[in-house]
């Protein structure tokens, strides 16, 4: 495995602008489908803050949820590093993080990875790779990139990935060869990136005919829409499929503020052009 010895500067936002609102209550839904009313306290800036201590999330997971996933961009790397040990338990078991399973399901449908070269962008702890392997699939190579070295330490321990790079997505070029990958996955990370030009790197790294499965949140895609349409008009890639609207945090009920909910789609693009 390549040493995790490089990463760039800050990344934009932590679930930037996910939710706000004033007062009210946030309902946190337990796995059996019941719901618990939780009081909402006012933070210093007046925004509503859900109290979820009784869900037994980690301290960092509770802190981030209580802030409604709003973190200054200069604090994101530190937040991920501190959350790394509890990230999977918090997001899957406590918050009901649904996009990873939808990403894997979509990827397996459009790019079965067996014997292929795959890149996981914003790979975090390697949850996507773990889910794919649990379904009996084995890629030829499975490479990964993420901002947080601490998250990638957990990824490396899984023994699934061939190569891991700690890298800022807004530093170009990304440290991978052109026209190399049969497929790439990117789940949940683009909301932190404010440079739509990064989509050019998805195209550059993927072989003609290869597939990119990218998760866009409804509050994130508008940043990328113009660049997406430019790539389609240029013949760089084409949209193959878009999954239906889906809630990303199924254990959080935003109650009287449904507009604050986090809704996403998995977008499937087929790369058409060969990069230099």
PDB file of C-alpha atoms in Angstrom:
ATOM      1  CA  UNK A   1       0.000   0.000   0.000  1.00  0.00           C
ATOM      2  CA  UNK A   2       1.207   3.458  -0.793  1.00  0.00           C
ATOM      3  CA  UNK A   3       2.009   5.553   2.276  1.00  0.00           C
ATOM      4  CA  UNK A   4      -0.708   7.947   3.377  1.00  0.00           C
ATOM      5  CA  UNK A   5       1.705  10.850   3.346  1.00  0.00           C
ATOM      6  CA  UNK A   6      -0.009  13.573   1.339  1.00  0.00           C
ATOM      7  CA  UNK A   7      -3.150  15.570   1.753  1.00  0.00           C
ATOM      8  CA  UNK A   8      -4.149  19.024   0.715  1.00  0.00           C
ATOM      9  CA  UNK A   9      -5.729  21.914   2.542  1.00  0.00           C
ATOM     10  CA  UNK A  10      -9.247  22.214   3.894  1.00  0.00           C
ATOM     11  CA  UNK A  11     -12.322  20.976   2.142  1.00  0.00           C
ATOM     12  CA  UNK A  12     -15.472  23.000   1.808  1.00  0.00           C
ATOM     13  CA  UNK A  13     -18.197  22.506   4.382  1.00  0.00           C
ATOM     14  CA  UNK A  14     -19.321  19.623   6.537  1.00  0.00           C
ATOM     15  CA  UNK A  15     -22.616  18.573   5.030  1.00  0.00           C
ATOM     16  CA  UNK A  16     -22.602  22.273   4.199  1.00  0.00           C
ATOM     17  CA  UNK A  17     -25.952  23.910   4.745  1.00  0.00           C
ATOM     18  CA  UNK A  18     -27.727  20.623   5.396  1.00  0.00           C
ATOM     19  CA  UNK A  19     -30.226  21.841   7.921  1.00  0.00           C
ATOM     20  CA  UNK A  20     -31.119  24.904   9.866  1.00  0.00           C
ATOM     21  CA  UNK A  21     -34.319  26.236  11.300  1.00  0.00           C
ATOM     22  CA  UNK A  22     -35.460  27.777  14.502  1.00  0.00           C
ATOM     23  CA  UNK A  23     -36.760  25.979  17.569  1.00  0.00           C
ATOM     24  CA  UNK A  24     -39.151  23.052  17.317  1.00  0.00           C
ATOM     25  CA  UNK A  25     -38.185  19.429  17.894  1.00  0.00           C
ATOM     26  CA  UNK A  26     -36.201  16.859  15.998  1.00  0.00           C
ATOM     27  CA  UNK A  27     -37.501  13.305  16.103  1.00  0.00           C
ATOM     28  CA  UNK A  28     -34.935  10.529  16.140  1.00  0.00           C
ATOM     29  CA  UNK A  29     -36.434   7.281  14.891  1.00  0.00           C
ATOM     30  CA  UNK A  30     -35.234   4.040  16.427  1.00  0.00           C
ATOM     31  CA  UNK A  31     -34.541   1.014  14.248  1.00  0.00           C
ATOM     32  CA  UNK A  32     -37.844  -0.660  15.130  1.00  0.00           C
ATOM     33  CA  UNK A  33     -39.681   2.307  13.693  1.00  0.00           C
ATOM     34  CA  UNK A  34     -40.704   4.108  16.883  1.00  0.00           C
ATOM     35  CA  UNK A  35     -39.815   7.722  17.386  1.00  0.00           C
ATOM     36  CA  UNK A  36     -38.597   9.689  20.350  1.00  0.00           C
ATOM     37  CA  UNK A  37     -39.155  13.383  20.806  1.00  0.00           C
ATOM     38  CA  UNK A  38     -35.959  15.150  21.693  1.00  0.00           C
ATOM     39  CA  UNK A  39     -35.743  18.696  23.012  1.00  0.00           C
ATOM     40  CA  UNK A  40     -34.025  21.242  20.859  1.00  0.00           C
ATOM     41  CA  UNK A  41     -31.684  23.741  22.417  1.00  0.00           C
ATOM     42  CA  UNK A  42     -30.591  26.991  20.839  1.00  0.00           C
ATOM     43  CA  UNK A  43     -26.926  27.350  19.954  1.00  0.00           C
ATOM     44  CA  UNK A  44     -25.149  30.671  20.245  1.00  0.00           C
ATOM     45  CA  UNK A  45     -25.997  31.590  16.654  1.00  0.00           C
ATOM     46  CA  UNK A  46     -29.686  30.871  17.237  1.00  0.00           C
ATOM     47  CA  UNK A  47     -29.864  27.706  15.168  1.00  0.00           C
ATOM     48  CA  UNK A  48     -31.747  24.700  16.471  1.00  0.00           C
ATOM     49  CA  UNK A  49     -29.699  21.900  17.993  1.00  0.00           C
ATOM     50  CA  UNK A  50     -30.994  18.361  18.431  1.00  0.00           C
ATOM     51  CA  UNK A  51     -29.996  16.510  21.600  1.00  0.00           C
ATOM     52  CA  UNK A  52     -29.276  12.850  20.818  1.00  0.00           C
ATOM     53  CA  UNK A  53     -27.184  11.662  23.764  1.00  0.00           C
ATOM     54  CA  UNK A  54     -29.663   8.879  24.489  1.00  0.00           C
ATOM     55  CA  UNK A  55     -28.939   7.309  21.117  1.00  0.00           C
ATOM     56  CA  UNK A  56     -25.472   6.421  22.470  1.00  0.00           C
ATOM     57  CA  UNK A  57     -23.648   7.850  19.478  1.00  0.00           C
ATOM     58  CA  UNK A  58     -19.992   8.686  19.984  1.00  0.00           C
ATOM     59  CA  UNK A  59     -19.052  12.083  21.368  1.00  0.00           C
ATOM     60  CA  UNK A  60     -17.983  13.313  17.928  1.00  0.00           C
ATOM     61  CA  UNK A  61     -21.024  11.802  16.219  1.00  0.00           C
ATOM     62  CA  UNK A  62     -23.292  13.449  18.773  1.00  0.00           C
ATOM     63  CA  UNK A  63     -21.494  16.756  18.380  1.00  0.00           C
ATOM     64  CA  UNK A  64     -21.827  16.725  14.605  1.00  0.00           C
ATOM     65  CA  UNK A  65     -25.469  15.691  14.707  1.00  0.00           C
ATOM     66  CA  UNK A  66     -26.248  18.301  17.344  1.00  0.00           C
ATOM     67  CA  UNK A  67     -24.721  20.913  15.039  1.00  0.00           C
ATOM     68  CA  UNK A  68     -26.834  19.497  12.210  1.00  0.00           C
ATOM     69  CA  UNK A  69     -23.637  18.535  10.358  1.00  0.00           C
ATOM     70  CA  UNK A  70     -22.448  22.123  10.008  1.00  0.00           C
ATOM     71  CA  UNK A  71     -18.698  22.473  10.429  1.00  0.00           C
ATOM     72  CA  UNK A  72     -16.424  25.261   9.256  1.00  0.00           C
ATOM     73  CA  UNK A  73     -14.343  24.163   6.268  1.00  0.00           C
ATOM     74  CA  UNK A  74     -11.097  24.598   8.168  1.00  0.00           C
ATOM     75  CA  UNK A  75     -12.348  22.098  10.764  1.00  0.00           C
ATOM     76  CA  UNK A  76     -13.508  19.309   8.436  1.00  0.00           C
ATOM     77  CA  UNK A  77     -10.242  17.356   8.284  1.00  0.00           C
ATOM     78  CA  UNK A  78      -9.962  17.423  12.074  1.00  0.00           C
ATOM     79  CA  UNK A  79     -13.636  16.417  12.451  1.00  0.00           C
ATOM     80  CA  UNK A  80     -13.234  13.377  10.190  1.00  0.00           C
ATOM     81  CA  UNK A  81     -10.001  12.311  11.865  1.00  0.00           C
ATOM     82  CA  UNK A  82     -11.615  12.503  15.311  1.00  0.00           C
ATOM     83  CA  UNK A  83     -14.738  10.685  14.145  1.00  0.00           C
ATOM     84  CA  UNK A  84     -12.901   7.883  12.339  1.00  0.00           C
ATOM     85  CA  UNK A  85     -13.025   5.281  15.131  1.00  0.00           C
ATOM     86  CA  UNK A  86     -16.793   5.543  15.577  1.00  0.00           C
ATOM     87  CA  UNK A  87     -17.806   6.631  12.082  1.00  0.00           C
ATOM     88  CA  UNK A  88     -19.343   3.403  10.807  1.00  0.00           C
ATOM     89  CA  UNK A  89     -21.252   2.565  13.989  1.00  0.00           C
ATOM     90  CA  UNK A  90     -22.610   6.105  14.270  1.00  0.00           C
ATOM     91  CA  UNK A  91     -23.633   6.579  10.655  1.00  0.00           C
ATOM     92  CA  UNK A  92     -25.127   3.161   9.952  1.00  0.00           C
ATOM     93  CA  UNK A  93     -26.569   2.165  13.323  1.00  0.00           C
ATOM     94  CA  UNK A  94     -27.396   5.529  14.878  1.00  0.00           C
ATOM     95  CA  UNK A  95     -28.178   7.855  11.985  1.00  0.00           C
ATOM     96  CA  UNK A  96     -29.489   5.318   9.470  1.00  0.00           C
ATOM     97  CA  UNK A  97     -27.073   6.455   6.739  1.00  0.00           C
ATOM     98  CA  UNK A  98     -28.739   4.962   3.653  1.00  0.00           C
ATOM     99  CA  UNK A  99     -26.670   6.194   0.704  1.00  0.00           C
ATOM    100  CA  UNK A 100     -23.779   3.679   1.033  1.00  0.00           C
ATOM    101  CA  UNK A 101     -26.027   0.658   0.441  1.00  0.00           C
ATOM    102  CA  UNK A 102     -27.798   2.440  -2.427  1.00  0.00           C
ATOM    103  CA  UNK A 103     -24.431   3.339  -3.968  1.00  0.00           C
ATOM    104  CA  UNK A 104     -23.248  -0.264  -3.786  1.00  0.00           C
ATOM    105  CA  UNK A 105     -26.521  -1.616  -5.173  1.00  0.00           C
ATOM    106  CA  UNK A 106     -26.349   0.825  -8.081  1.00  0.00           C
ATOM    107  CA  UNK A 107     -22.670   0.177  -8.745  1.00  0.00           C
ATOM    108  CA  UNK A 108     -23.146  -3.591  -8.836  1.00  0.00           C
ATOM    109  CA  UNK A 109     -25.975  -3.185 -11.324  1.00  0.00           C
ATOM    110  CA  UNK A 110     -24.041  -0.998 -13.760  1.00  0.00           C
ATOM    111  CA  UNK A 111     -20.428  -2.020 -13.151  1.00  0.00           C
ATOM    112  CA  UNK A 112     -20.036  -5.505 -11.656  1.00  0.00           C
ATOM    113  CA  UNK A 113     -16.474  -5.186 -10.313  1.00  0.00           C
ATOM    114  CA  UNK A 114     -15.216  -8.739 -10.697  1.00  0.00           C
ATOM    115  CA  UNK A 115     -11.820  -8.698 -12.404  1.00  0.00           C
ATOM    116  CA  UNK A 116     -12.025  -4.922 -12.990  1.00  0.00           C
ATOM    117  CA  UNK A 117     -10.074  -1.895 -11.781  1.00  0.00           C
ATOM    118  CA  UNK A 118     -12.183   0.206  -9.408  1.00  0.00           C
ATOM    119  CA  UNK A 119     -11.647   3.560  -7.684  1.00  0.00           C
ATOM    120  CA  UNK A 120     -13.470   4.626  -4.499  1.00  0.00           C
ATOM    121  CA  UNK A 121     -13.416   8.454  -4.271  1.00  0.00           C
ATOM    122  CA  UNK A 122     -14.006   9.874  -0.792  1.00  0.00           C
ATOM    123  CA  UNK A 123     -13.649   6.310   0.446  1.00  0.00           C
ATOM    124  CA  UNK A 124     -13.553   7.094   4.158  1.00  0.00           C
ATOM    125  CA  UNK A 125     -13.257   3.888   6.198  1.00  0.00           C
ATOM    126  CA  UNK A 126     -13.787   1.643   3.175  1.00  0.00           C
ATOM    127  CA  UNK A 127     -17.416   0.888   3.880  1.00  0.00           C
ATOM    128  CA  UNK A 128     -18.345   0.608   0.186  1.00  0.00           C
ATOM    129  CA  UNK A 129     -15.565  -1.849  -0.536  1.00  0.00           C
ATOM    130  CA  UNK A 130     -16.523  -3.905   2.484  1.00  0.00           C
ATOM    131  CA  UNK A 131     -20.150  -4.063   1.358  1.00  0.00           C
ATOM    132  CA  UNK A 132     -19.120  -5.129  -2.150  1.00  0.00           C
ATOM    133  CA  UNK A 133     -16.812  -7.878  -0.876  1.00  0.00           C
ATOM    134  CA  UNK A 134     -19.507  -9.112   1.513  1.00  0.00           C
ATOM    135  CA  UNK A 135     -21.645  -9.774  -1.546  1.00  0.00           C
ATOM    136  CA  UNK A 136     -18.942 -12.063  -2.957  1.00  0.00           C
ATOM    137  CA  UNK A 137     -17.362  -9.727  -5.525  1.00  0.00           C
ATOM    138  CA  UNK A 138     -13.632  -9.276  -6.034  1.00  0.00           C
ATOM    139  CA  UNK A 139     -12.116  -6.525  -8.159  1.00  0.00           C
ATOM    140  CA  UNK A 140      -8.778  -6.847  -9.905  1.00  0.00           C
ATOM    141  CA  UNK A 141      -7.637  -3.693  -8.121  1.00  0.00           C
ATOM    142  CA  UNK A 142      -9.592  -1.566  -5.667  1.00  0.00           C
ATOM    143  CA  UNK A 143      -8.022   1.844  -5.079  1.00  0.00           C
ATOM    144  CA  UNK A 144      -9.141   4.557  -2.668  1.00  0.00           C
ATOM    145  CA  UNK A 145      -8.829   8.276  -2.036  1.00  0.00           C
ATOM    146  CA  UNK A 146      -9.985  10.351   0.945  1.00  0.00           C
ATOM    147  CA  UNK A 147      -9.084  13.593   2.714  1.00  0.00           C
ATOM    148  CA  UNK A 148      -8.687  12.003   6.165  1.00  0.00           C
ATOM    149  CA  UNK A 149      -5.641   9.835   6.933  1.00  0.00           C
ATOM    150  CA  UNK A 150      -7.326   8.513  10.087  1.00  0.00           C
ATOM    151  CA  UNK A 151     -10.345   7.318   8.104  1.00  0.00           C
ATOM    152  CA  UNK A 152      -8.012   5.634   5.628  1.00  0.00           C
ATOM    153  CA  UNK A 153      -6.235   3.805   8.436  1.00  0.00           C
ATOM    154  CA  UNK A 154      -9.496   1.949   9.061  1.00  0.00           C
ATOM    155  CA  UNK A 155      -9.856   1.334   5.321  1.00  0.00           C
ATOM    156  CA  UNK A 156      -6.371  -0.184   5.065  1.00  0.00           C
ATOM    157  CA  UNK A 157      -7.074  -2.535   7.991  1.00  0.00           C
ATOM    158  CA  UNK A 158      -9.952  -4.093   6.051  1.00  0.00           C
ATOM    159  CA  UNK A 159      -7.421  -5.641   3.638  1.00  0.00           C
ATOM    160  CA  UNK A 160      -9.658  -4.976   0.637  1.00  0.00           C
ATOM    161  CA  UNK A 161      -8.039  -2.020  -1.095  1.00  0.00           C
ATOM    162  CA  UNK A 162      -4.937  -2.189  -3.254  1.00  0.00           C
ATOM    163  CA  UNK A 163      -3.861   1.431  -2.821  1.00  0.00           C
ATOM    164  CA  UNK A 164      -4.954   4.321  -0.586  1.00  0.00           C
ATOM    165  CA  UNK A 165      -4.208   8.002  -1.072  1.00  0.00           C
ATOM    166  CA  UNK A 166      -4.901  10.796   1.415  1.00  0.00           C
ATOM    167  CA  UNK A 167      -5.749  13.591  -1.014  1.00  0.00           C
ATOM    168  CA  UNK A 168      -7.789  16.765  -1.330  1.00  0.00           C
ATOM    169  CA  UNK A 169     -10.235  16.409  -4.234  1.00  0.00           C
ATOM    170  CA  UNK A 170      -9.651  20.044  -5.218  1.00  0.00           C
ATOM    171  CA  UNK A 171      -5.948  19.440  -5.910  1.00  0.00           C
ATOM    172  CA  UNK A 172      -5.395  18.424  -9.545  1.00  0.00           C
ATOM    173  CA  UNK A 173      -4.479  16.103 -11.043  1.00  0.00           C
ATOM    174  CA  UNK A 174      -5.546  13.340  -8.701  1.00  0.00           C
ATOM    175  CA  UNK A 175      -2.737  10.816  -8.118  1.00  0.00           C
ATOM    176  CA  UNK A 176      -4.085   8.117 -10.430  1.00  0.00           C
ATOM    177  CA  UNK A 177      -3.456   7.323 -14.126  1.00  0.00           C
ATOM    178  CA  UNK A 178      -5.686   8.429 -16.996  1.00  0.00           C
ATOM    179  CA  UNK A 179      -8.037   6.009 -18.783  1.00  0.00           C
ATOM    180  CA  UNK A 180      -7.351   3.364 -16.148  1.00  0.00           C
ATOM    181  CA  UNK A 181     -10.492   2.512 -14.188  1.00  0.00           C
ATOM    182  CA  UNK A 182     -13.471   0.473 -15.316  1.00  0.00           C
ATOM    183  CA  UNK A 183     -15.591   2.122 -12.679  1.00  0.00           C
ATOM    184  CA  UNK A 184     -15.540   4.665  -9.874  1.00  0.00           C
ATOM    185  CA  UNK A 185     -17.791   5.362  -6.885  1.00  0.00           C
ATOM    186  CA  UNK A 186     -18.206   8.613  -4.991  1.00  0.00           C
ATOM    187  CA  UNK A 187     -20.710   8.626  -2.168  1.00  0.00           C
ATOM    188  CA  UNK A 188     -21.498  11.687  -0.086  1.00  0.00           C
ATOM    189  CA  UNK A 189     -18.284  13.651  -0.458  1.00  0.00           C
ATOM    190  CA  UNK A 190     -19.057  16.174  -3.212  1.00  0.00           C
ATOM    191  CA  UNK A 191     -21.164  18.294  -0.873  1.00  0.00           C
ATOM    192  CA  UNK A 192     -17.864  19.327   0.715  1.00  0.00           C
ATOM    193  CA  UNK A 193     -16.286  20.399  -2.587  1.00  0.00           C
ATOM    194  CA  UNK A 194     -17.110  23.723  -4.222  1.00  0.00           C
ATOM    195  CA  UNK A 195     -15.165  23.214  -7.470  1.00  0.00           C
ATOM    196  CA  UNK A 196     -17.304  21.467 -10.104  1.00  0.00           C
ATOM    197  CA  UNK A 197     -14.157  21.149 -12.215  1.00  0.00           C
ATOM    198  CA  UNK A 198     -13.376  18.013 -10.220  1.00  0.00           C
ATOM    199  CA  UNK A 199     -15.832  16.172 -12.490  1.00  0.00           C
ATOM    200  CA  UNK A 200     -13.151  16.384 -15.187  1.00  0.00           C
ATOM    201  CA  UNK A 201     -11.046  14.060 -13.052  1.00  0.00           C
ATOM    202  CA  UNK A 202     -13.793  11.432 -12.986  1.00  0.00           C
ATOM    203  CA  UNK A 203     -13.728  11.472 -16.783  1.00  0.00           C
ATOM    204  CA  UNK A 204      -9.921  11.509 -17.020  1.00  0.00           C
ATOM    205  CA  UNK A 205      -9.408   8.494 -14.771  1.00  0.00           C
ATOM    206  CA  UNK A 206     -12.112   6.306 -16.312  1.00  0.00           C
ATOM    207  CA  UNK A 207     -11.728   4.193 -19.445  1.00  0.00           C
ATOM    208  CA  UNK A 208     -14.080   4.953 -22.336  1.00  0.00           C
ATOM    209  CA  UNK A 209     -17.131   2.839 -21.637  1.00  0.00           C
ATOM    210  CA  UNK A 210     -16.418   2.860 -17.908  1.00  0.00           C
ATOM    211  CA  UNK A 211     -18.975   3.923 -15.324  1.00  0.00           C
ATOM    212  CA  UNK A 212     -19.005   6.600 -12.607  1.00  0.00           C
ATOM    213  CA  UNK A 213     -21.574   6.268  -9.819  1.00  0.00           C
ATOM    214  CA  UNK A 214     -21.839   9.601  -8.024  1.00  0.00           C
ATOM    215  CA  UNK A 215     -24.093  10.537  -5.122  1.00  0.00           C
ATOM    216  CA  UNK A 216     -25.489  14.078  -5.371  1.00  0.00           C
ATOM    217  CA  UNK A 217     -27.576  15.581  -2.624  1.00  0.00           C
ATOM    218  CA  UNK A 218     -30.392  17.875  -3.697  1.00  0.00           C
ATOM    219  CA  UNK A 219     -28.657  20.796  -2.018  1.00  0.00           C
ATOM    220  CA  UNK A 220     -25.373  19.910  -3.714  1.00  0.00           C
ATOM    221  CA  UNK A 221     -26.151  19.126  -7.356  1.00  0.00           C
ATOM    222  CA  UNK A 222     -26.911  22.740  -8.364  1.00  0.00           C
ATOM    223  CA  UNK A 223     -23.207  23.503  -7.864  1.00  0.00           C
ATOM    224  CA  UNK A 224     -22.362  20.780 -10.401  1.00  0.00           C
ATOM    225  CA  UNK A 225     -25.226  21.040 -12.849  1.00  0.00           C
ATOM    226  CA  UNK A 226     -23.591  23.391 -15.344  1.00  0.00           C
ATOM    227  CA  UNK A 227     -20.389  21.309 -15.439  1.00  0.00           C
ATOM    228  CA  UNK A 228     -22.367  18.080 -15.781  1.00  0.00           C
ATOM    229  CA  UNK A 229     -24.282  19.512 -18.733  1.00  0.00           C
ATOM    230  CA  UNK A 230     -21.046  20.775 -20.276  1.00  0.00           C
ATOM    231  CA  UNK A 231     -19.524  17.280 -20.094  1.00  0.00           C
ATOM    232  CA  UNK A 232     -22.644  15.774 -21.662  1.00  0.00           C
ATOM    233  CA  UNK A 233     -22.681  18.360 -24.475  1.00  0.00           C
ATOM    234  CA  UNK A 234     -18.977  17.728 -25.120  1.00  0.00           C
ATOM    235  CA  UNK A 235     -19.544  14.002 -25.393  1.00  0.00           C
ATOM    236  CA  UNK A 236     -17.311  13.316 -22.389  1.00  0.00           C
ATOM    237  CA  UNK A 237     -19.958  11.280 -20.595  1.00  0.00           C
ATOM    238  CA  UNK A 238     -23.650  10.449 -20.699  1.00  0.00           C
ATOM    239  CA  UNK A 239     -26.235   9.963 -17.981  1.00  0.00           C
ATOM    240  CA  UNK A 240     -27.316   6.332 -17.867  1.00  0.00           C
ATOM    241  CA  UNK A 241     -29.470   6.225 -14.746  1.00  0.00           C
ATOM    242  CA  UNK A 242     -30.597   8.272 -11.741  1.00  0.00           C
ATOM    243  CA  UNK A 243     -32.078   6.580  -8.678  1.00  0.00           C
ATOM    244  CA  UNK A 244     -35.311   7.886  -7.115  1.00  0.00           C
ATOM    245  CA  UNK A 245     -35.209  10.523  -4.387  1.00  0.00           C
ATOM    246  CA  UNK A 246     -34.243   9.033  -1.033  1.00  0.00           C
ATOM    247  CA  UNK A 247     -33.642  10.259   2.529  1.00  0.00           C
ATOM    248  CA  UNK A 248     -30.026   9.913   3.627  1.00  0.00           C
ATOM    249  CA  UNK A 249     -30.486   9.811   7.408  1.00  0.00           C
ATOM    250  CA  UNK A 250     -33.467   7.584   8.074  1.00  0.00           C
ATOM    251  CA  UNK A 251     -33.178   7.678  11.866  1.00  0.00           C
ATOM    252  CA  UNK A 252     -33.591  11.452  11.969  1.00  0.00           C
ATOM    253  CA  UNK A 253     -37.045  12.928  11.558  1.00  0.00           C
ATOM    254  CA  UNK A 254     -36.871  16.673  10.996  1.00  0.00           C
ATOM    255  CA  UNK A 255     -40.459  17.084  12.120  1.00  0.00           C
ATOM    256  CA  UNK A 256     -41.744  20.550  11.310  1.00  0.00           C
ATOM    257  CA  UNK A 257     -38.729  21.304   9.104  1.00  0.00           C
ATOM    258  CA  UNK A 258     -38.956  18.731   6.284  1.00  0.00           C
ATOM    259  CA  UNK A 259     -37.150  21.158   3.966  1.00  0.00           C
ATOM    260  CA  UNK A 260     -34.086  20.573   6.137  1.00  0.00           C
ATOM    261  CA  UNK A 261     -34.004  16.866   5.335  1.00  0.00           C
ATOM    262  CA  UNK A 262     -31.099  15.426   3.328  1.00  0.00           C
ATOM    263  CA  UNK A 263     -32.365  13.954   0.033  1.00  0.00           C
ATOM    264  CA  UNK A 264     -30.061  12.293  -2.475  1.00  0.00           C
ATOM    265  CA  UNK A 265     -29.864  10.391  -5.746  1.00  0.00           C
ATOM    266  CA  UNK A 266     -27.203   8.097  -7.159  1.00  0.00           C
ATOM    267  CA  UNK A 267     -26.284   9.258 -10.674  1.00  0.00           C
ATOM    268  CA  UNK A 268     -24.745   6.785 -13.135  1.00  0.00           C
ATOM    269  CA  UNK A 269     -22.586   8.221 -15.913  1.00  0.00           C
ATOM    270  CA  UNK A 270     -20.878   6.338 -18.731  1.00  0.00           C
ATOM    271  CA  UNK A 271     -17.595   7.895 -19.855  1.00  0.00           C
ATOM    272  CA  UNK A 272     -17.370   8.307 -23.628  1.00  0.00           C
ATOM    273  CA  UNK A 273     -14.119  10.117 -24.320  1.00  0.00           C
ATOM    274  CA  UNK A 274     -10.501   9.030 -24.002  1.00  0.00           C
ATOM    275  CA  UNK A 275      -8.295  11.398 -22.028  1.00  0.00           C
ATOM    276  CA  UNK A 276      -4.741  12.376 -23.065  1.00  0.00           C
TER     277      UNK A 276
END
